[in-house]
Short mmCIF file of C-alpha atoms in Angstrom, two decimals:
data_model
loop_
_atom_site.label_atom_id
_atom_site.label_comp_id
_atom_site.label_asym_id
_atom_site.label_seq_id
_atom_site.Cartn_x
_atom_site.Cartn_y
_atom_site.Cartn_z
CA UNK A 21 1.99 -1.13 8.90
CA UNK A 22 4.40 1.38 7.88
CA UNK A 23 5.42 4.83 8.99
CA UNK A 24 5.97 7.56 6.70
CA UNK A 25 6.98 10.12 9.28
CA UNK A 26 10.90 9.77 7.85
CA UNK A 27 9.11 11.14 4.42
CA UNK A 28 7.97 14.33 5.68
CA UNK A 29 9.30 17.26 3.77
CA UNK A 30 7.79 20.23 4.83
CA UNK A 31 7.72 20.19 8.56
CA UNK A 32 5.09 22.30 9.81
CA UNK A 33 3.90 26.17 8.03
CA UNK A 34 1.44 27.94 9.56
CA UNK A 35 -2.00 29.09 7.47
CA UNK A 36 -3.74 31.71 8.45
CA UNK A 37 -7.22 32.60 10.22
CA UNK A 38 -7.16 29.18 12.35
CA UNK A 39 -4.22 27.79 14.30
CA UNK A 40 -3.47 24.83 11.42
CA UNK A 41 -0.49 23.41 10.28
CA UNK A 42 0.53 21.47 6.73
CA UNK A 43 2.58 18.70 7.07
CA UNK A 44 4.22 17.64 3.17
CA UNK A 45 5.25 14.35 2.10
CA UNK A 46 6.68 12.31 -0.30
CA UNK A 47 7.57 9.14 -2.05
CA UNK A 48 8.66 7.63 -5.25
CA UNK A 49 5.16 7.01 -6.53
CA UNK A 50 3.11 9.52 -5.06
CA UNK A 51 3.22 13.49 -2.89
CA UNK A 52 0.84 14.70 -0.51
CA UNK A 53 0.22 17.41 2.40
CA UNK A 54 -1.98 17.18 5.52
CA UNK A 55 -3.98 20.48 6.73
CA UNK A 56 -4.82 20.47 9.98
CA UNK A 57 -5.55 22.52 13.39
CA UNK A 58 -2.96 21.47 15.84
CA UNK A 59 -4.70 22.66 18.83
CA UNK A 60 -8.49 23.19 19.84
CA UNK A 61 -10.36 23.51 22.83
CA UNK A 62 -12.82 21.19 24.19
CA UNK A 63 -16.35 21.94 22.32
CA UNK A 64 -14.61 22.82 19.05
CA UNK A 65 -13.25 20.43 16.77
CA UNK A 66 -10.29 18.88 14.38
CA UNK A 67 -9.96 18.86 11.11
CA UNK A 68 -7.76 17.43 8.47
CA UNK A 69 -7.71 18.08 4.62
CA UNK A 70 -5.40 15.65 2.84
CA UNK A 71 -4.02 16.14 -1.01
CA UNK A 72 -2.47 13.47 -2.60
CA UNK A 73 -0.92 13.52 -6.57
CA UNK A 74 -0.45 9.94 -7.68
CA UNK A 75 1.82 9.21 -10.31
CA UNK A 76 -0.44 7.82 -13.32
CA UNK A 77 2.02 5.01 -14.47
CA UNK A 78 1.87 3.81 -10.59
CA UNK A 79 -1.51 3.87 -10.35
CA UNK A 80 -3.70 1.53 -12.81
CA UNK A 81 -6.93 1.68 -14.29
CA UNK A 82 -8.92 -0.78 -12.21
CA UNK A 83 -6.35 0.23 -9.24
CA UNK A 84 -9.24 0.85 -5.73
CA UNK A 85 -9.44 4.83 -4.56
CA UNK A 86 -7.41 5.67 -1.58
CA UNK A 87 -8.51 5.72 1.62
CA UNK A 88 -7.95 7.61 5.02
CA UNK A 89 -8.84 7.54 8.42
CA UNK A 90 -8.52 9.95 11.27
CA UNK A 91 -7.86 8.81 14.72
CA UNK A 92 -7.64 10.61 17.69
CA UNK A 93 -5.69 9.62 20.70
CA UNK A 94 -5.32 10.20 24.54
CA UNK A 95 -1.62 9.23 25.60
CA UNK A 96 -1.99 5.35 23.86
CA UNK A 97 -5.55 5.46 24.00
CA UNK A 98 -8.18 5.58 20.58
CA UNK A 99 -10.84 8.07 21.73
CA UNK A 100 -12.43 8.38 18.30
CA UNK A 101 -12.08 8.24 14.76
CA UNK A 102 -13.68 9.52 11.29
CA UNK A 103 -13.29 8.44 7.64
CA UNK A 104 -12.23 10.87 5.37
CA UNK A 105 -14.69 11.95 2.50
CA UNK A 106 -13.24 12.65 -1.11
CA UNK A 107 -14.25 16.79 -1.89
CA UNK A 108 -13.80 16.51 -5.35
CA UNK A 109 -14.73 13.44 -7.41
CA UNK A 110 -13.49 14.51 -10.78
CA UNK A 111 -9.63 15.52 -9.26
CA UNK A 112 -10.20 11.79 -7.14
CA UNK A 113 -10.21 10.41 -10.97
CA UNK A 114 -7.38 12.06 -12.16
CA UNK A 115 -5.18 10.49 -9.60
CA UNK A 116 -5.07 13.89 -7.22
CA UNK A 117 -8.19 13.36 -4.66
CA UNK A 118 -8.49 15.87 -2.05
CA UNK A 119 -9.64 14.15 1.42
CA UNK A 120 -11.45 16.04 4.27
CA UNK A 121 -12.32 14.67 8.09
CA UNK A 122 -13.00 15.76 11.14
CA UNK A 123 -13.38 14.88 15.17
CA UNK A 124 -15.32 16.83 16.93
CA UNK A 125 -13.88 17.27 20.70
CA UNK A 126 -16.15 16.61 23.61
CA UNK A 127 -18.35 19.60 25.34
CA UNK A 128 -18.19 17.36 28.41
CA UNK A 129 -14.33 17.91 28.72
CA UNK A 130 -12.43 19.95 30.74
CA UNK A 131 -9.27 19.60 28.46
CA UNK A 132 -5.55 19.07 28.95
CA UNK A 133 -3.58 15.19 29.01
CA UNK A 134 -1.35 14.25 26.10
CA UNK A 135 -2.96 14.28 22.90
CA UNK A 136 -1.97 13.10 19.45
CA UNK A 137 -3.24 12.32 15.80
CA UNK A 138 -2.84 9.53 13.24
CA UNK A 139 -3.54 9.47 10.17
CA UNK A 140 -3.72 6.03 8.34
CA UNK A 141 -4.27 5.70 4.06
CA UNK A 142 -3.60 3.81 1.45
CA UNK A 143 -3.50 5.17 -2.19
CA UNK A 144 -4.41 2.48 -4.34
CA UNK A 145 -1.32 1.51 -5.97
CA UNK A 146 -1.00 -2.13 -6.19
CA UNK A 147 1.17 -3.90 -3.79
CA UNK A 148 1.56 -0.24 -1.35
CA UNK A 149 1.10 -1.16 2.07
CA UNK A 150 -1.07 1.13 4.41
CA UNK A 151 0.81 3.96 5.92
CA UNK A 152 0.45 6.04 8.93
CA UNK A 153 1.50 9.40 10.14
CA UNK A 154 1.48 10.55 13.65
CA UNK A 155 0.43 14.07 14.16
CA UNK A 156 1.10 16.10 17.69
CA UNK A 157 -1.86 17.78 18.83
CA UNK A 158 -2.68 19.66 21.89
CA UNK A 159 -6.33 19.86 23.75
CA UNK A 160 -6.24 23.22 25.34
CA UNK A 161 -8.14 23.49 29.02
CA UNK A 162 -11.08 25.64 29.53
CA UNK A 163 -13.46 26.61 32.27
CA UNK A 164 -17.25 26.59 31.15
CA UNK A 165 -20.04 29.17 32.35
CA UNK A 166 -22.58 27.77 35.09
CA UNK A 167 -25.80 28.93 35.36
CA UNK A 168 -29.39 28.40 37.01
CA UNK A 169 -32.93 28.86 34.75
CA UNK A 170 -35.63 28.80 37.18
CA UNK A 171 -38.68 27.38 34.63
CA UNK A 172 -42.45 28.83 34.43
CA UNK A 173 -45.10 25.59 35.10
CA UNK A 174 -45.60 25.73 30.88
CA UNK A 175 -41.73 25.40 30.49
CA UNK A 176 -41.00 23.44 33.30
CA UNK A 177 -43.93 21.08 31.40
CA UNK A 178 -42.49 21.01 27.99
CA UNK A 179 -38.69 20.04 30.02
CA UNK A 180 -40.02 17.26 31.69
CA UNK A 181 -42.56 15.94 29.22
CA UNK A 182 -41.71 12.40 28.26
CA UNK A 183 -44.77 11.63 25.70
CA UNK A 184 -44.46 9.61 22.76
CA UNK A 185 -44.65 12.44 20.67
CA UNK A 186 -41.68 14.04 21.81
CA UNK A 187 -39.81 10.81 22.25
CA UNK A 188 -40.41 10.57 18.38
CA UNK A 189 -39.23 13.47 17.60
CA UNK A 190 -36.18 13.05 19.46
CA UNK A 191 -35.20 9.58 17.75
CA UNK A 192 -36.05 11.43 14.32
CA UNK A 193 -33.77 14.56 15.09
CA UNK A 194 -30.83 11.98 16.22
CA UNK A 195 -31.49 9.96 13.34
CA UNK A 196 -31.04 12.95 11.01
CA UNK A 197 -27.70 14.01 12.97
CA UNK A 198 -26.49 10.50 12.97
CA UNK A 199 -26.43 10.36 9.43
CA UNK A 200 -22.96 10.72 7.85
CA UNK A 201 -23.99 10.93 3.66
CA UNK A 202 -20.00 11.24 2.08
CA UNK A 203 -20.86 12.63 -1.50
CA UNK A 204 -23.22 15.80 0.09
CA UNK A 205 -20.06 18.35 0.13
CA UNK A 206 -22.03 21.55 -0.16
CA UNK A 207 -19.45 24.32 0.79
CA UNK A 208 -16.45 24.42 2.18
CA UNK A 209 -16.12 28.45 3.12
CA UNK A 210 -16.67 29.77 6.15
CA UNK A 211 -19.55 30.26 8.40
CA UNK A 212 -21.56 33.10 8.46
CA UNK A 213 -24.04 34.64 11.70
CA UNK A 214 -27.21 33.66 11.21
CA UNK A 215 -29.11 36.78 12.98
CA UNK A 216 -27.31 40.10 13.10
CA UNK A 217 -26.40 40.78 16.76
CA UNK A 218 -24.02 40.80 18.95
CA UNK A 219 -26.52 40.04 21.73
CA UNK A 220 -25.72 36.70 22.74
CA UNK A 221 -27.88 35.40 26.53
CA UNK A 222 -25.79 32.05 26.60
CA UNK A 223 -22.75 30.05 24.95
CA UNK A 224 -22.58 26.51 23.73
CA UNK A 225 -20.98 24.34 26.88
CA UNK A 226 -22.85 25.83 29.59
CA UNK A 227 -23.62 23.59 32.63
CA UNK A 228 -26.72 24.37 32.94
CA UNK A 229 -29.34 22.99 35.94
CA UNK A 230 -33.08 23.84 35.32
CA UNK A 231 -35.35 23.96 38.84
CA UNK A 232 -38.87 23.26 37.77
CA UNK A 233 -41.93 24.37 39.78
CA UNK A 234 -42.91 21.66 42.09
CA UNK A 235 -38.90 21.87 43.27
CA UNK A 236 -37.40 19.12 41.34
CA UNK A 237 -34.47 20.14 39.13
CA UNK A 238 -31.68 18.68 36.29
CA UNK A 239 -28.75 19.41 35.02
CA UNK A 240 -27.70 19.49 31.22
CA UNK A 241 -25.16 21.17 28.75
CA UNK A 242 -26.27 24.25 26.38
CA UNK A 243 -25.52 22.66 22.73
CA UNK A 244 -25.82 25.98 20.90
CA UNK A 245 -25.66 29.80 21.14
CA UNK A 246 -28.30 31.82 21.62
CA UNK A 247 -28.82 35.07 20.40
CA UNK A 248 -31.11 37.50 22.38
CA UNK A 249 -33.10 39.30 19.16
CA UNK A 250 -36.75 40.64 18.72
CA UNK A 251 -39.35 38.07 17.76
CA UNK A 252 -39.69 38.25 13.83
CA UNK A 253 -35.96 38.43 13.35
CA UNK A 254 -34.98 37.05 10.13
CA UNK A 255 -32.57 33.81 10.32
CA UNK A 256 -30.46 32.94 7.34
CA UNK A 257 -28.24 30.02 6.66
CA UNK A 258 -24.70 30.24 8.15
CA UNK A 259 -23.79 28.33 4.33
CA UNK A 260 -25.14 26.20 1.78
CA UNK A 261 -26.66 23.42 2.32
CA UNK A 262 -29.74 21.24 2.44
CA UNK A 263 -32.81 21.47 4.19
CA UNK A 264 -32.82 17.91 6.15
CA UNK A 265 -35.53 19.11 9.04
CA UNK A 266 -37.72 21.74 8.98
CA UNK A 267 -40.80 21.31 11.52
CA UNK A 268 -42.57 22.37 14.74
CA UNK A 269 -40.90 20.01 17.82
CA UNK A 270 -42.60 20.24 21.27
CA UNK A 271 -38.89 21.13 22.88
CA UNK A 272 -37.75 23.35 20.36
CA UNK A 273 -40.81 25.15 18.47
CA UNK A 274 -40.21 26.14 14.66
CA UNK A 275 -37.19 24.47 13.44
CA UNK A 276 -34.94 23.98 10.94
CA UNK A 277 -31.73 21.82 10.34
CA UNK A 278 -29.46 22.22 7.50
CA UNK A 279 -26.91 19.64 6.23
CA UNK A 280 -23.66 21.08 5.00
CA UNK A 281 -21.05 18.95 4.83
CA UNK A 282 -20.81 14.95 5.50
CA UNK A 283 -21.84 14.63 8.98
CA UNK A 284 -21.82 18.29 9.25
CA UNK A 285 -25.14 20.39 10.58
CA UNK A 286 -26.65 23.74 11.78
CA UNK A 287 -29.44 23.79 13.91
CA UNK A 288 -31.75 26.71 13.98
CA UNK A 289 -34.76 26.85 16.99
CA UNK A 290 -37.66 28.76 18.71
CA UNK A 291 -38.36 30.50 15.30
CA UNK A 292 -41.74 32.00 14.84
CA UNK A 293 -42.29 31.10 11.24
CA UNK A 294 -40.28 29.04 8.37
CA UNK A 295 -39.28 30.13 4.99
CA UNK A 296 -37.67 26.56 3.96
CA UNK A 297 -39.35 23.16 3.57
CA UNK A 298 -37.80 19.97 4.00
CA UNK A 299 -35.68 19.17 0.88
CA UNK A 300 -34.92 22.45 0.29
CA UNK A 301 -31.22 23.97 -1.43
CA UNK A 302 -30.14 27.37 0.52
CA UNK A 303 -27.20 29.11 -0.47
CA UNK A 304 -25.42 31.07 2.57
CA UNK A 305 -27.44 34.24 3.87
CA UNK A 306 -30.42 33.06 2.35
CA UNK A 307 -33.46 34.04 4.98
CA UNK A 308 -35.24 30.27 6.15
CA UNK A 309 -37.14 31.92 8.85
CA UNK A 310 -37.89 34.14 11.81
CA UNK A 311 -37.19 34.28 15.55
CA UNK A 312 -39.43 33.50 17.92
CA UNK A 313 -40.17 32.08 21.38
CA UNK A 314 -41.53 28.76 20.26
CA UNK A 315 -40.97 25.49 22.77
CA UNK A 316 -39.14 25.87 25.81
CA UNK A 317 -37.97 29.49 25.91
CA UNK A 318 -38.07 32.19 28.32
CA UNK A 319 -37.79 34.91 25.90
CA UNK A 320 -37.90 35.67 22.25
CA UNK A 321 -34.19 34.51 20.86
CA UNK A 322 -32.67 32.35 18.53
CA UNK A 323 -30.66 29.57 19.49
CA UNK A 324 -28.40 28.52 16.51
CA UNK A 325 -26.31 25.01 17.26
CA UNK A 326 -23.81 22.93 15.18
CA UNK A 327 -23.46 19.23 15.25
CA UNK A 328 -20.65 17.30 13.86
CA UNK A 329 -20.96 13.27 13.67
CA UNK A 330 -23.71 14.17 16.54
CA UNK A 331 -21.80 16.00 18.59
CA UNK A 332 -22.60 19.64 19.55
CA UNK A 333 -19.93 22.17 18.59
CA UNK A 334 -18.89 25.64 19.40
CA UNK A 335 -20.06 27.57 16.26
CA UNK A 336 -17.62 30.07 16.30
CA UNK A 337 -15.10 27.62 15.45
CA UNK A 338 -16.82 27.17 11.97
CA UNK A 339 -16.58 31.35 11.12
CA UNK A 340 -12.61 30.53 10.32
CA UNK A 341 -10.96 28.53 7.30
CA UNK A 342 -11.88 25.27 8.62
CA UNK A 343 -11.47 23.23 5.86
CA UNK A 344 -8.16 24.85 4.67
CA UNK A 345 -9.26 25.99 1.64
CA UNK A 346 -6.70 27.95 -0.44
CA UNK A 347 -6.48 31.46 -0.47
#
């Protein structure tokens, strides 16, 4: 497998809003660049947008579309990967297909160690061997809130109820997040707030240990934000999307989840009503429901969460340019 470091061009320029980097490259049959955020915390994510412009009389007709992968590595260690998705099937046609993927980094990590990237693609063009490019990337530390919820008996109930029902429910809402679907590219801009507040009662990554009321307690990790707001609040979509989930669930009352990008989803819970039905199209700000205190709450609130190839995500990180889109 072949480098291509020796190719790059453009070292590193700086775009704005998120700490991201473009790395340029090129060869005798094709040019490309690589977006990406070169640093993150634990709980947010990476992402990488990749734009290659293959030469048409390198590239034939019946020639197979390129491919990329992102990896992500601790000193020589592979501690995940994604595919990248193509964003734009009529540009992937005429030879210039524009590539997004993304990692999302652990809620269970403290941060720090030596980190790097690799990106590995081939274009298509008949007898071009795979190529790689090593990226440097740093996984900032961080030091999470800690906190104690001391549960009523109905709560405390609802925590440690392990019926079938609920069970269900939990296989269908991991089922939904598992599900990476690589033509559904419904926005790229930024996220919006999906209550208007600056209230917020607790953060996504908080250790969290719940005592119940006949003494027994566990510990977890808070996967979302949630906003302290009046019961009947509306809730709108943080961006288009796709209504993949919209339901009452024992743990979680009224709730809706929204698919967005290829593995991509908000999570909206407690609500007190819906506005949206599974299958639905919502464009961003578009009302789906209102805030409640549905499932296991201790006040009215809305907790709004973002998963990315299952993994829970801070969701401020998604109110920047994430996807580098041009300015």
């Amino acid at each position: 497998m072949k480098k291509i470091i020796a190719l790059v061009l453009t070292a590193f320029t700086a775009l704005s809003q998120i700490n991201a980097k473009t790395v340029a490259f090129q060869t005798e049959n094709y040019t490309g660049t690589i977006s990406y955020n070169d640093s993150a915390k634990p709980g947010e994510a990476v992402f990488a947008r990749m734009n290659l412009k293959i030469s048409r009389t390198a590239k034939k007709k019946n020639s197979p579309e390129p491919e990329a992968v992102l990896q992500l590595f601790r000193e020589d260690k592979k501690i995940d990967s994604a595919k990248f998705y193509f964003l734009n099937s009529r540009a992937r046609r005429q030879n210039t297909p524009d590539m997004l993927s993304a990692i999302p980094l652990s809620l269970w990590s403290n941060g720090g160690g030596d980190h790097s990237l690799k990106i590995i693609f081939s274009t298509g063009i008949a007898e071009d061997t795979a190529k790689e490019v090593i990226l440097p990337f740093t996984l900032e530390t961080v030091e999470w809130n800690k906190e104690t919820l001391d549960l009523d008996e109905r709560n405390s109930g609802i925590k440690q109820n392990m019926s079938p029902e609920r069970l269900e429910q939990i296989e269908k809402l991991n089922a939904i997040l598992g599900t990476v679907n690589p033509q559904n590219v419904y926005s790229l801009k930024p996220f919006i707030m999906p209550v208007n507040t600056t209230r917020q009662t607790a953060y996504c990554g908080d250790r969290r240990i719940y005592a119940y009321t006949n003494g027994k307690s566990s510990t977890s990790l808070h996967y979302g934000n949630d906003y302290g707001v009046p019961e009947g609040t509306e809730v709108s979509a943080c961006s288009d999307g796709k209504v993949v989930l919209a339901e009452f669930r024992i743990s979680t009352g009224w709730s809706v989840v929204i698919e967005h990008l290829p593995g991509l989803y908000s999570l909206y819970y407690h609500m007190s009503a819906l506005n949206v039905k599974e299958g639905d199209s919502v464009r961003q700000g578009e009302e789906i429901g209102l805030s409640g205190a549905t499932g296991l709450a201790t006040g009215p609130h809305l907790h709004w969460e973002i998963r990315l190839n299952m993994a829970a995500v801070q969701p401020e990180f998604f109110m920047h340019n994430f996807t580098f889109q041009p300015e």
